[in-house]
Amino acid sequence: MNGAIRDHILKSRYLQPGEKSFSDICSRVASAIGKDEAEREQFLHMMEDLLFLPNSPALMNAGTRNPQLSACFVIPVGPTIPEIFRALREGAIIQVNDGGTGYSFSEIPPCGTPIKEGGGISPGPVRIMEIFDTATRVIREGGRRRGANMGVLDIAHPDILSFITAKKEEGVLENFNISVMIPDRYMQALTEGSHDEILTIHPISGEVISVREVFSAIVEGIHRNGEPGVLFADTINAANPTPALGSMRATNPCGEEPLLPYESCILGSINLPLFLQNQSVAWDKLDEITRLAVRFLDNAIDQTTHPLPEIAEATRRTRKIGLGVMGLHDTLLLAGIPYDSEEARTFAEEVMGFITATAIDESKCCAAELGVFPAWEGSIWHEPIRNAALTTIAPTGTISLIAGVSPGIEPVYSFVSIRRHTAGREFEMIHPVFKRALDEEIARCGYTESAAEVKRREVIDHIRATGTLRNIDWLHHSFRRLYRSAGDISPDDHLRMQAAFQRHTHAAIAKTINLRSDTIMDEITHAIISAWTLGLKGVTCYRIGSRRDTVYRPHGCS
Ligand code: CDP
C-alpha cells in the first residue's frame, strides 16, 4: 500500500516533466543543491536512501526554473490599508511559490476604530483575515497543495474574543490556523488565580474583557474544535537568537518556526528509524547525516529564489535552517520502548541533544570556511557560527508519507487507517511495524492458521472501529502497552515528549496534544498551564472527534 500512496503523491506533486521516479527527483535536487560533484553524490544518497528529506518546496522546485525551496515565511502586517494590502500581495506571491505564511494581525486597529492616515474605519483583524483566506483559496485552486497560513493575535487586542471564536463554524477561515500570543504575565495571572484582572476595554463597544473571559474562550474553542492554538510570547523571545533585530510575533503555519518579519526557513528532516541498529542508535551514521543535512540546508539558502527582496535580505541576514526528525514513534516501537514512558523521553533527549550539538558543531565548521551569518555580532552566539538557529520539529505531513514513517515526533494516530485514493479506491493501511508485531503476537498465542486469520481480522476491525487496541484482553499486556496510539496517550505524556524535544531544539515543535473525546474544560486549562510551565513555545490541542476534516494540526496543509 505505502508504495501506491507514495507513487500517487510523487506523481501529483513532485515529478517534473521527464521525471519518472523518486530517484529522478533526488538527482535533480542533489545536483541543484550540491556545490561540487562529491557533495552532490553525498546528497543524492542521503535522499535516495531516505535518510534525510528536505521540505516539500525543495523537493518540488530545486533544479527547476523557479527554485523556491522554503516552506516557512513570516510577513509583517502594518496598521494602515496600504500596509495591510501590501501584506496580502506579499502573502500571495509566497503562496504561488509553494510557501506557507504566518502573520501577526495585532497591529490592525480594533473593529470600528479609525485607521490612521485617513484610511476609514477598521473592519478589525478578523474581517481582514477573511480577505487573506479568500485570496489563499483562489490562488491555490488547482495548485499542488492546499494553502496554509497562520494568523496570530496578541491576547490584549480588543478584538481578541471575536478572533478566538472566528473559526467556530467549520469551513470558515479554512486556510488559517489561528493562535493567541500570550505573554508570561497573563499566564501568571491564570496560574495565580488573579485572572479577574481587566485585560482590555473595547474602544467602541466599551466591552470590558477580563483575562478569565479570554482564557475561557480559548478553552471552549479548543474543546469545540481544536482552535485556537496558544503561543507563549516570552518563551519564544527568550530564545530569539538575534534580539537586536527585533522580536518574533508570529510563526509559520504549523507553528514550528517563530520568525522575524520577512524571514523564511527551509526545513529538512532526518528519518530516525533508519538510524536504529540492533535496537540502539548508530551514532556515527547520525553524526554523518546531521552534518550533511546542515550543509544541504545552508547551501539551499543560496540556491533558493527568495520571493521578495525583503525576504532575501532578512533570510540571508540570519541564515536560519530548520533541521528536525521524523519517524520518532516508529523508532520507539522498533526499540520496544512505549511512547509514553520515561525511557522514551530519555531517548528523545539523547537523540535530539546529539543532533543539535552536532548541527551546531557543523555550522561552526561552515563559519570557518564560509563566514558567519551577517547578523552574528550582537546575537546570542559567542563563537563564530554560520546559522542563527539550526533545529526545529516539522510536522512532515507529506515527506513522512514519502519516507513511509510516522510523522515528526507524533505518536501513530491509529495503527489501522483508511486512505481514499482520488480515483475513489480505498486503501486499508496497516502500520508496518505493528503488522509484523501482531503476526508474532498471534503466533505466540498458538492459534491454528485459520483461527489466526480470524484473530488478526478481529484486531484490525476493532482498531478501525475504535482507534485503539487497549481493551482487547487476549493480547498480552506488554503488547498493548507498547502499541498505544495518539488517543491512548495522556495529555501529560504528549506534553512531556514535546518538552523533551523542545529542550534540545532551537526553534519550536509542531505537535498536537490529543485529548480524549470526553475531555472536560478544566483538563484543557491544565494542559495549557503545563505547556507553559514545561517551557514550550506553544501548544496545540485537539479533542478527538471534534472536527470533521482533520487528523492532526496541519489540517490546512498537505
Ligand atoms: O512534509 P512537508 O515538507 O510537505 O511539510 P510539513 O512538514 O507538513 O509542513 C512544514 C511547513 O510547510 C508548514 O509548517 C508550513 O509552513 C508549510 N506548508 C505549507 O505551506 N502548505 C502546506 N500545504 C503544507 C505545509
Coordinates of C-alpha atoms and ligand atoms in Angstrom, one line a residue:
M1 CA 0.0 0.0 0.0
N2 CA 2.6 2.5 1.1
G3 CA 4.1 2.2 -2.4
A4 CA 0.7 3.2 -4.0
I5 CA 0.3 6.3 -1.8
R6 CA 3.8 7.3 -2.4
D7 CA 3.6 6.9 -6.1
H8 CA 0.4 8.9 -6.1
I9 CA 2.0 11.8 -4.1
L10 CA 5.1 11.8 -6.2
K11 CA 3.1 11.9 -9.5
S12 CA 0.7 14.5 -8.4
R13 CA 3.1 16.9 -6.8
Y14 CA 6.8 16.3 -7.1
L15 CA 7.7 14.8 -10.5
Q16 CA 8.9 17.3 -13.0
P17 CA 8.3 16.8 -16.8
G18 CA 10.6 14.0 -17.9
E19 CA 11.0 12.5 -14.4
K20 CA 9.7 9.0 -13.7
S21 CA 10.8 8.0 -10.2
F22 CA 11.8 9.2 -6.8
S23 CA 15.4 8.8 -7.8
D24 CA 15.0 11.2 -10.6
I25 CA 13.7 13.8 -8.1
C26 CA 16.6 13.2 -5.8
S27 CA 19.1 13.6 -8.7
R28 CA 17.5 16.9 -9.6
V29 CA 17.6 18.2 -6.1
A30 CA 21.1 16.9 -5.3
S31 CA 22.5 18.4 -8.5
A32 CA 20.9 21.8 -7.7
I33 CA 22.0 22.0 -4.0
G34 CA 25.4 20.3 -4.0
K35 CA 28.4 22.6 -4.5
D36 CA 30.7 20.0 -6.2
E37 CA 30.5 16.5 -7.6
A38 CA 31.4 14.9 -4.2
E39 CA 28.7 16.8 -2.3
R40 CA 26.1 16.1 -5.0
E41 CA 26.8 12.3 -4.7
Q42 CA 26.5 12.5 -0.9
F43 CA 23.2 14.5 -1.0
L44 CA 21.9 12.1 -3.6
H45 CA 22.5 9.0 -1.5
M46 CA 21.2 10.7 1.7
M47 CA 17.8 11.4 -0.1
E48 CA 17.6 8.2 -2.2
D49 CA 18.2 6.1 0.9
L50 CA 15.5 8.2 2.6
L51 CA 17.9 9.1 5.5
F52 CA 17.0 12.8 5.1
L53 CA 14.4 14.7 3.1
P54 CA 14.1 18.4 2.7
N55 CA 10.6 20.1 2.9
S56 CA 8.2 19.7 0.0
P57 CA 9.0 23.0 -1.8
A58 CA 12.7 21.9 -2.1
L59 CA 11.7 18.5 -3.4
M60 CA 9.3 20.1 -5.9
N61 CA 11.3 23.1 -7.1
A62 CA 15.0 22.6 -6.7
G63 CA 16.7 22.5 -10.1
T64 CA 13.6 24.0 -11.9
R65 CA 13.4 27.4 -13.4
N66 CA 11.8 28.7 -10.2
P67 CA 13.7 27.1 -7.4
Q68 CA 11.7 28.4 -4.4
L69 CA 12.8 25.9 -1.7
S70 CA 11.4 27.3 1.5
A71 CA 8.2 26.1 3.4
C72 CA 8.1 28.8 6.1
F73 CA 7.7 32.5 6.0
V74 CA 6.5 35.3 8.3
I75 CA 5.2 38.6 6.8
P76 CA 4.5 41.7 8.8
V77 CA 1.1 43.3 8.6
G78 CA 1.0 47.1 9.3
P79 CA -2.0 49.1 10.6
T80 CA -2.9 51.0 7.5
I81 CA -4.8 49.9 4.4
P82 CA -1.8 50.2 2.1
E83 CA 0.3 48.1 4.6
I84 CA -2.4 45.5 5.0
F85 CA -2.8 45.1 1.3
R86 CA 0.9 45.0 0.9
A87 CA 1.0 42.0 3.2
L88 CA -1.8 40.4 1.2
R89 CA 0.1 40.9 -2.0
E90 CA 3.3 39.5 -0.4
G91 CA 1.5 36.5 1.0
A92 CA 0.0 35.8 -2.4
I93 CA 3.5 35.9 -4.0
I94 CA 4.7 33.4 -1.4
Q95 CA 1.7 31.2 -2.0
V96 CA 2.1 30.9 -5.7
N97 CA 5.7 29.9 -4.9
D98 CA 4.5 27.0 -2.6
G99 CA 5.3 28.6 0.7
G100 CA 3.2 28.9 3.9
T101 CA 3.0 32.2 5.7
G102 CA 2.4 33.4 9.2
Y103 CA 1.1 36.9 10.1
S104 CA 0.5 38.8 13.3
F105 CA -2.7 40.8 12.8
S106 CA -2.1 42.6 16.1
E107 CA -1.4 46.0 14.6
I108 CA -4.7 46.2 12.8
P109 CA -6.9 48.7 14.7
P110 CA -9.9 47.3 16.6
C111 CA -13.1 46.9 14.7
G112 CA -14.9 50.2 14.3
T113 CA -12.0 52.5 15.2
P114 CA -10.4 54.9 12.7
I115 CA -7.5 53.7 10.6
K116 CA -4.6 56.1 10.5
E117 CA -3.8 58.3 7.5
G118 CA -7.4 58.8 6.5
G119 CA -7.9 55.1 6.0
G120 CA -11.5 55.0 7.0
I121 CA -12.9 52.7 9.7
S122 CA -11.2 49.5 10.6
P123 CA -13.0 46.3 9.9
G124 CA -10.8 44.6 12.6
P125 CA -8.4 41.7 12.3
V126 CA -11.0 39.0 11.7
R127 CA -12.6 40.6 8.6
I128 CA -9.1 41.3 7.2
M129 CA -8.2 37.6 7.7
E130 CA -11.3 36.7 5.7
I131 CA -9.8 38.6 2.8
F132 CA -6.5 36.8 3.2
D133 CA -8.3 33.5 3.4
T134 CA -10.3 34.0 0.2
A135 CA -7.1 35.1 -1.6
T136 CA -5.4 31.9 -0.5
R137 CA -8.3 29.7 -1.6
V138 CA -8.4 31.4 -5.1
I139 CA -4.6 31.4 -5.5
R140 CA -4.2 27.7 -4.5
E141 CA -7.2 26.4 -6.5
G142 CA -5.8 23.7 -8.8
G143 CA -2.4 24.1 -7.1
R144 CA -0.2 21.3 -5.9
R145 CA -1.2 21.7 -2.2
R146 CA -3.7 23.5 -0.1
G147 CA -2.8 26.9 1.1
A148 CA -1.6 27.3 4.7
N149 CA -1.5 30.4 6.8
M150 CA -1.0 31.2 10.5
G151 CA -3.0 34.1 11.9
V152 CA -1.7 35.3 15.3
L153 CA -3.3 37.9 17.6
D154 CA -1.9 39.3 20.8
I155 CA -4.1 38.4 23.8
A156 CA -4.6 42.1 24.7
H157 CA -6.0 43.1 21.3
P158 CA -9.6 44.4 21.9
D159 CA -10.9 42.1 19.2
I160 CA -9.5 39.1 20.8
L161 CA -12.8 37.4 21.6
S162 CA -14.1 37.6 18.0
F163 CA -10.7 36.3 16.9
I164 CA -10.9 33.3 19.2
T165 CA -14.4 32.4 18.0
A166 CA -13.7 33.2 14.3
K167 CA -13.4 29.5 13.4
K168 CA -16.4 28.4 15.4
E169 CA -18.1 27.1 12.3
E170 CA -16.2 24.5 10.3
G171 CA -15.1 25.8 6.9
V172 CA -14.6 29.4 8.0
L173 CA -11.0 30.6 7.6
E174 CA -10.2 27.1 6.4
N175 CA -6.8 28.1 5.1
F176 CA -5.8 29.5 8.5
N177 CA -4.5 28.0 11.7
I178 CA -5.1 30.6 14.4
S179 CA -3.1 31.2 17.6
V180 CA -3.3 33.6 20.5
M181 CA 0.1 35.2 21.6
I182 CA 0.3 35.3 25.4
P183 CA 2.9 37.0 27.5
D184 CA 4.0 35.5 30.8
R185 CA 2.1 38.0 32.9
Y186 CA -1.2 36.7 31.7
M187 CA -0.1 33.1 32.3
Q188 CA 0.9 34.1 35.8
A189 CA -2.5 35.7 36.3
L190 CA -4.1 32.4 35.3
T191 CA -2.0 30.2 37.5
E192 CA -2.2 32.6 40.5
G193 CA -5.9 32.9 40.3
S194 CA -5.8 36.7 39.7
H195 CA -7.3 36.4 36.3
D196 CA -10.3 38.7 37.0
E197 CA -7.8 41.4 36.1
I198 CA -9.1 43.5 33.2
L199 CA -7.2 42.7 30.0
T200 CA -8.6 45.3 27.7
I201 CA -11.6 47.5 27.1
H202 CA -13.0 47.6 23.6
P203 CA -12.7 51.3 22.5
I204 CA -16.0 51.2 20.5
S205 CA -18.4 48.8 22.3
G206 CA -16.9 49.7 25.8
E207 CA -16.9 45.9 26.5
V208 CA -14.7 45.1 29.4
I209 CA -12.7 42.0 28.8
S210 CA -11.0 40.1 31.7
V211 CA -8.1 37.6 31.5
R212 CA -10.6 35.0 32.8
E213 CA -13.0 35.6 29.9
V214 CA -10.3 35.2 27.3
F215 CA -8.9 32.0 28.7
S216 CA -12.5 30.6 29.0
A217 CA -13.0 31.4 25.3
I218 CA -9.7 29.8 24.4
V219 CA -10.5 26.7 26.3
E220 CA -14.0 26.5 24.9
G221 CA -12.7 26.9 21.4
I222 CA -10.2 24.1 21.9
H223 CA -12.9 21.9 23.3
R224 CA -15.2 22.7 20.4
N225 CA -12.8 22.1 17.5
G226 CA -9.1 22.4 18.5
E227 CA -8.6 26.1 17.9
P228 CA -7.1 28.5 18.7
G229 CA -3.5 27.3 19.4
V230 CA -1.6 29.2 22.0
L231 CA 1.9 30.8 21.7
F232 CA 4.0 31.9 24.6
A233 CA 5.5 35.3 23.7
D234 CA 8.2 35.5 26.4
T235 CA 9.4 31.9 25.9
I236 CA 9.6 32.4 22.2
N237 CA 11.5 35.7 22.5
A238 CA 13.8 34.5 25.3
A239 CA 15.2 32.1 22.7
N240 CA 15.4 34.7 20.0
P241 CA 19.0 34.3 18.7
T242 CA 19.1 37.9 17.3
P243 CA 17.3 40.1 19.8
A244 CA 18.9 43.2 18.2
L245 CA 16.9 42.6 15.1
G246 CA 13.5 42.8 16.8
S247 CA 11.1 40.4 18.4
M248 CA 9.2 37.4 17.0
R249 CA 5.4 38.0 16.9
A250 CA 4.3 35.2 14.6
T251 CA 5.2 31.7 13.4
N252 CA 4.9 29.8 10.1
P253 CA 1.6 27.9 9.6
C254 CA 2.2 24.8 11.7
G255 CA 4.0 26.7 14.5
E256 CA 7.4 25.1 14.4
E257 CA 9.2 28.3 13.2
P258 CA 8.8 31.5 15.1
L259 CA 10.5 34.0 12.7
L260 CA 11.2 37.7 12.5
P261 CA 9.3 39.8 9.9
Y262 CA 10.3 38.7 6.4
E263 CA 12.4 35.8 7.5
S264 CA 12.0 32.4 5.8
C265 CA 13.3 29.0 6.6
I266 CA 14.0 25.8 4.7
L267 CA 13.3 22.7 6.7
G268 CA 14.6 19.1 6.4
S269 CA 14.1 16.0 8.5
I270 CA 16.2 13.1 9.4
N271 CA 14.4 9.7 9.1
L272 CA 15.1 8.3 12.6
P273 CA 14.1 4.6 12.2
L274 CA 16.9 4.1 9.7
F275 CA 19.4 5.0 12.4
L276 CA 18.5 2.1 14.6
Q277 CA 20.8 -0.8 14.5
N278 CA 20.2 -3.8 16.8
Q279 CA 17.8 -1.6 18.9
S280 CA 20.3 1.1 19.5
V281 CA 21.2 4.3 17.7
A282 CA 24.0 4.2 15.1
W283 CA 25.6 7.4 16.4
D284 CA 28.4 7.6 13.7
K285 CA 25.8 7.4 11.0
L286 CA 23.6 10.0 12.7
D287 CA 26.7 12.3 13.1
E288 CA 27.5 12.0 9.4
I289 CA 23.9 12.6 8.1
T290 CA 23.4 15.5 10.5
R291 CA 26.5 17.3 9.2
L292 CA 25.5 16.6 5.6
A293 CA 22.0 17.9 6.3
V294 CA 23.3 21.1 7.8
R295 CA 25.4 21.7 4.6
F296 CA 22.5 20.8 2.4
L297 CA 20.2 23.3 4.2
D298 CA 22.8 26.0 4.4
N299 CA 23.6 25.7 0.7
A300 CA 19.9 25.8 -0.1
I301 CA 19.7 29.4 1.4
D302 CA 21.9 30.5 -1.5
Q303 CA 20.2 28.4 -4.1
T304 CA 16.6 29.4 -3.4
T305 CA 14.8 32.2 -5.2
H306 CA 13.5 34.4 -2.5
P307 CA 10.0 35.5 -3.5
L308 CA 10.6 39.2 -2.4
P309 CA 13.8 41.3 -1.9
E310 CA 12.8 41.9 1.8
I311 CA 12.7 38.1 2.3
A312 CA 16.1 37.7 0.6
E313 CA 17.6 40.3 3.0
A314 CA 16.0 39.1 6.2
T315 CA 16.8 35.4 5.5
R316 CA 20.4 35.9 4.4
R317 CA 21.0 38.1 7.5
T318 CA 20.4 35.2 9.9
R319 CA 20.7 32.1 7.7
K320 CA 18.3 30.1 9.9
I321 CA 17.8 26.5 8.9
G322 CA 15.2 24.0 10.2
L323 CA 16.7 20.6 10.8
G324 CA 14.5 18.0 12.6
V325 CA 13.4 14.4 12.7
M326 CA 10.6 12.2 11.5
G327 CA 9.6 8.7 12.4
L328 CA 10.1 9.0 16.2
H329 CA 7.3 6.7 17.1
D330 CA 8.3 4.0 14.6
T331 CA 11.8 4.2 16.1
L332 CA 10.5 3.7 19.6
L333 CA 8.3 0.8 18.5
L334 CA 11.3 -0.9 16.8
A335 CA 13.3 -0.4 20.0
G336 CA 10.4 -1.8 22.1
I337 CA 10.0 1.5 24.1
P338 CA 6.5 2.8 24.8
Y339 CA 6.0 6.4 23.6
D340 CA 4.6 7.4 27.0
S341 CA 7.5 6.3 29.1
E342 CA 10.5 7.9 30.9
E343 CA 12.7 5.7 28.7
A344 CA 11.2 7.2 25.5
R345 CA 11.8 10.7 26.8
T346 CA 15.4 9.9 27.7
F347 CA 15.8 8.5 24.2
A348 CA 14.3 11.7 22.7
E349 CA 16.6 13.9 24.7
E350 CA 19.7 11.9 23.8
V351 CA 18.9 11.8 20.1
M352 CA 17.8 15.5 19.7
G353 CA 20.6 16.7 22.0
F354 CA 23.0 14.9 19.8
I355 CA 21.5 16.2 16.6
T356 CA 21.5 19.8 17.8
A357 CA 25.1 19.6 19.3
T358 CA 26.3 18.1 16.0
A359 CA 24.5 20.7 13.9
I360 CA 26.0 23.5 15.9
D361 CA 29.4 22.0 15.5
E362 CA 29.0 21.7 11.8
S363 CA 27.6 25.2 11.5
K364 CA 30.8 26.4 13.3
C365 CA 32.9 24.5 10.7
C366 CA 30.9 26.1 7.9
A367 CA 31.5 29.5 9.5
A368 CA 35.3 28.9 9.5
E369 CA 35.1 28.1 5.7
L370 CA 32.3 30.4 4.5
G371 CA 31.9 33.1 7.2
V372 CA 29.4 33.8 10.0
F373 CA 25.8 34.9 9.4
P374 CA 25.8 38.6 8.8
A375 CA 23.9 39.5 12.0
W376 CA 26.2 37.4 14.1
E377 CA 27.5 40.3 16.1
G378 CA 25.0 41.2 18.7
S379 CA 23.5 37.7 18.5
I380 CA 23.4 35.2 21.4
W381 CA 26.2 33.2 19.8
H382 CA 29.7 33.9 21.2
E383 CA 31.7 31.7 18.9
P384 CA 31.5 32.2 15.1
I385 CA 28.7 30.2 13.6
R386 CA 27.1 30.2 10.1
N387 CA 23.4 29.9 11.1
A388 CA 21.5 31.8 13.8
A389 CA 19.2 28.8 14.5
L390 CA 19.6 25.2 13.3
T391 CA 16.9 22.9 14.7
T392 CA 13.1 22.6 14.6
I393 CA 10.5 19.8 14.6
A394 CA 8.3 20.0 11.5
P395 CA 5.0 18.0 11.1
T396 CA 6.4 16.3 8.0
G397 CA 2.9 15.7 6.8
T398 CA 3.9 14.7 3.3
I399 CA 7.6 13.9 3.5
S400 CA 6.9 11.3 6.2
L401 CA 4.4 9.6 3.7
I402 CA 7.1 9.6 1.1
A403 CA 9.5 8.0 3.6
G404 CA 6.8 5.7 4.9
V405 CA 7.3 6.5 8.6
S406 CA 5.3 8.1 11.4
P407 CA 5.1 11.9 11.1
G408 CA 7.6 14.1 13.0
I409 CA 7.5 13.3 16.7
E410 CA 3.8 12.4 16.8
P411 CA 2.6 9.1 18.1
V412 CA 0.9 7.0 15.4
Y413 CA -2.7 8.2 15.2
S414 CA -4.1 4.8 14.5
F415 CA -2.4 1.5 13.7
V416 CA -5.1 0.9 11.0
S417 CA -6.3 3.7 8.8
I418 CA -8.2 4.2 5.6
R419 CA -7.0 6.4 2.8
R420 CA -9.1 7.3 -0.1
H421 CA -7.4 7.5 -3.4
T422 CA -8.6 10.2 -5.7
A423 CA -9.8 7.5 -8.1
G424 CA -12.3 6.6 -5.4
R425 CA -10.4 3.4 -4.2
E426 CA -10.0 2.8 -0.5
F427 CA -6.8 1.6 1.0
E428 CA -6.7 -0.1 4.4
M429 CA -3.3 0.9 5.7
I430 CA -1.9 -1.2 8.5
H431 CA 1.1 0.2 10.2
P432 CA 4.0 -2.0 9.0
V433 CA 5.8 -2.4 12.3
F434 CA 2.5 -3.1 14.1
K435 CA 1.5 -5.6 11.4
R436 CA 4.7 -7.7 11.9
A437 CA 4.4 -7.5 15.7
L438 CA 0.7 -8.5 15.6
D439 CA 1.6 -11.6 13.5
E440 CA 4.2 -12.5 16.0
E441 CA 1.9 -11.9 18.9
I442 CA -0.8 -14.1 17.4
A443 CA 1.7 -16.8 16.6
R444 CA 2.9 -16.6 20.3
C445 CA -0.7 -17.3 21.3
G446 CA -0.5 -20.6 19.4
Y447 CA -3.6 -20.3 17.2
T448 CA -4.1 -22.5 14.1
E449 CA -3.6 -20.8 10.8
S450 CA -7.3 -20.3 10.2
A451 CA -8.0 -19.1 13.8
A452 CA -5.0 -16.8 13.5
E453 CA -6.6 -15.1 10.4
V454 CA -9.9 -14.6 12.3
K455 CA -8.0 -13.1 15.3
R456 CA -6.0 -10.8 13.0
R457 CA -9.1 -9.6 11.4
E458 CA -10.8 -9.1 14.8
V459 CA -7.9 -6.8 15.9
I460 CA -7.9 -4.8 12.7
D461 CA -11.7 -4.3 12.7
H462 CA -11.6 -3.3 16.3
I463 CA -8.9 -0.7 15.7
R464 CA -10.8 0.5 12.6
A465 CA -13.9 1.0 14.7
T466 CA -12.4 2.4 17.9
G467 CA -8.9 3.6 17.0
T468 CA -7.3 1.6 19.8
L469 CA -6.4 -2.0 20.9
R470 CA -6.2 -1.3 24.6
N471 CA -9.3 -3.3 25.5
I472 CA -8.6 -6.5 23.5
D473 CA -7.9 -8.6 26.6
W474 CA -6.3 -11.6 24.9
L475 CA -3.4 -9.5 23.6
H476 CA -0.5 -9.6 26.0
H477 CA -0.3 -6.7 28.4
S478 CA 3.2 -5.6 27.2
F479 CA 1.9 -5.7 23.6
R480 CA -1.0 -3.4 24.4
R481 CA 1.4 -1.2 26.5
L482 CA 3.8 -0.7 23.5
Y483 CA 1.2 -0.2 20.8
R484 CA -0.6 2.7 22.3
S485 CA -1.7 5.3 19.7
A486 CA -2.2 9.0 20.0
G487 CA -5.6 8.8 21.7
D488 CA -4.3 6.3 24.3
I489 CA -1.5 8.6 25.4
S490 CA -2.4 11.0 28.2
P491 CA -2.1 14.8 27.5
D492 CA 0.6 15.0 30.1
D493 CA 2.7 12.4 28.3
H494 CA 2.1 14.1 25.0
L495 CA 3.4 17.4 26.6
R496 CA 6.3 15.7 28.2
M497 CA 7.5 14.4 24.9
Q498 CA 7.1 17.8 23.3
A499 CA 9.1 19.3 26.2
A500 CA 11.9 16.6 25.9
F501 CA 12.4 17.7 22.3
Q502 CA 12.0 21.4 23.0
R503 CA 14.9 21.3 25.5
H504 CA 17.2 20.5 22.6
T505 CA 15.6 22.4 19.7
H506 CA 16.3 26.0 18.7
A507 CA 13.0 26.9 17.1
A508 CA 9.7 25.2 18.1
I509 CA 7.9 21.9 17.7
A510 CA 4.9 21.1 15.6
K511 CA 2.9 18.7 17.7
T512 CA -0.7 18.1 18.6
I513 CA -1.8 17.2 22.2
N514 CA -4.5 14.7 21.5
L515 CA -7.3 14.7 24.1
R516 CA -9.9 12.0 24.7
S517 CA -13.4 12.9 23.3
D518 CA -14.8 13.2 26.9
T519 CA -12.1 15.6 28.0
I520 CA -13.5 18.4 30.2
M521 CA -12.6 22.1 30.0
D522 CA -10.5 22.0 33.2
E523 CA -8.2 19.4 31.7
I524 CA -7.6 21.8 28.7
T525 CA -6.8 24.6 31.1
H526 CA -4.4 22.3 32.9
A527 CA -2.7 21.3 29.6
I528 CA -2.2 25.0 28.6
I529 CA -0.7 25.7 32.0
S530 CA 1.5 22.6 31.9
A531 CA 2.7 23.5 28.4
W532 CA 3.8 26.9 29.7
T533 CA 5.4 25.5 32.9
L534 CA 7.3 23.0 30.8
G535 CA 8.9 25.7 28.8
L536 CA 7.1 25.0 25.5
K537 CA 6.9 27.8 22.9
G538 CA 3.3 27.0 22.1
V539 CA 0.7 24.3 22.3
T540 CA -2.0 22.9 20.0
C541 CA -4.7 20.6 21.4
Y542 CA -7.2 18.5 19.5
R543 CA -10.1 16.7 21.2
I544 CA -10.6 13.5 19.2
G545 CA -13.7 13.5 17.1
S546 CA -14.3 17.3 17.4
R547 CA -13.6 18.1 13.8
R548 CA -14.6 16.5 10.6
D549 CA -11.7 17.3 8.4
T550 CA -8.5 16.6 10.3
V551 CA -6.2 14.1 11.9
Y552 CA -3.6 16.4 13.2
R553 CA -2.5 20.0 13.2
P554 CA -1.7 20.8 9.6
H555 CA -5.4 20.5 8.7
G556 CA -5.0 23.4 6.4
C557 CA -1.9 21.8 5.0
S558 CA -0.6 18.9 2.9
Ligands
CDP1 O1 6.0 17.3 4.7 P1 6.1 18.6 4.1 O2 7.5 19.0 3.8 O3 5.2 18.7 2.9 O4 5.5 19.7 5.1 P2 5.2 19.7 6.7 O5 6.4 19.3 7.5 O6 3.9 19.0 7.0 O7 5.0 21.3 6.9 C1 6.1 22.2 7.1 C2 5.6 23.5 6.8 O8 5.4 23.6 5.4 C3 4.4 24.0 7.4 O9 4.6 24.4 8.7 C4 4.0 25.2 6.5 O10 4.9 26.3 6.8 C5 4.4 24.6 5.1 N1 3.2 24.0 4.4 C6 2.5 24.8 3.5 O11 2.8 26.0 3.4 N2 1.5 24.3 2.8 C7 1.1 23.0 3.0 N3 0.1 22.6 2.3 C8 1.8 22.2 3.9 C9 2.9 22.7 4.6

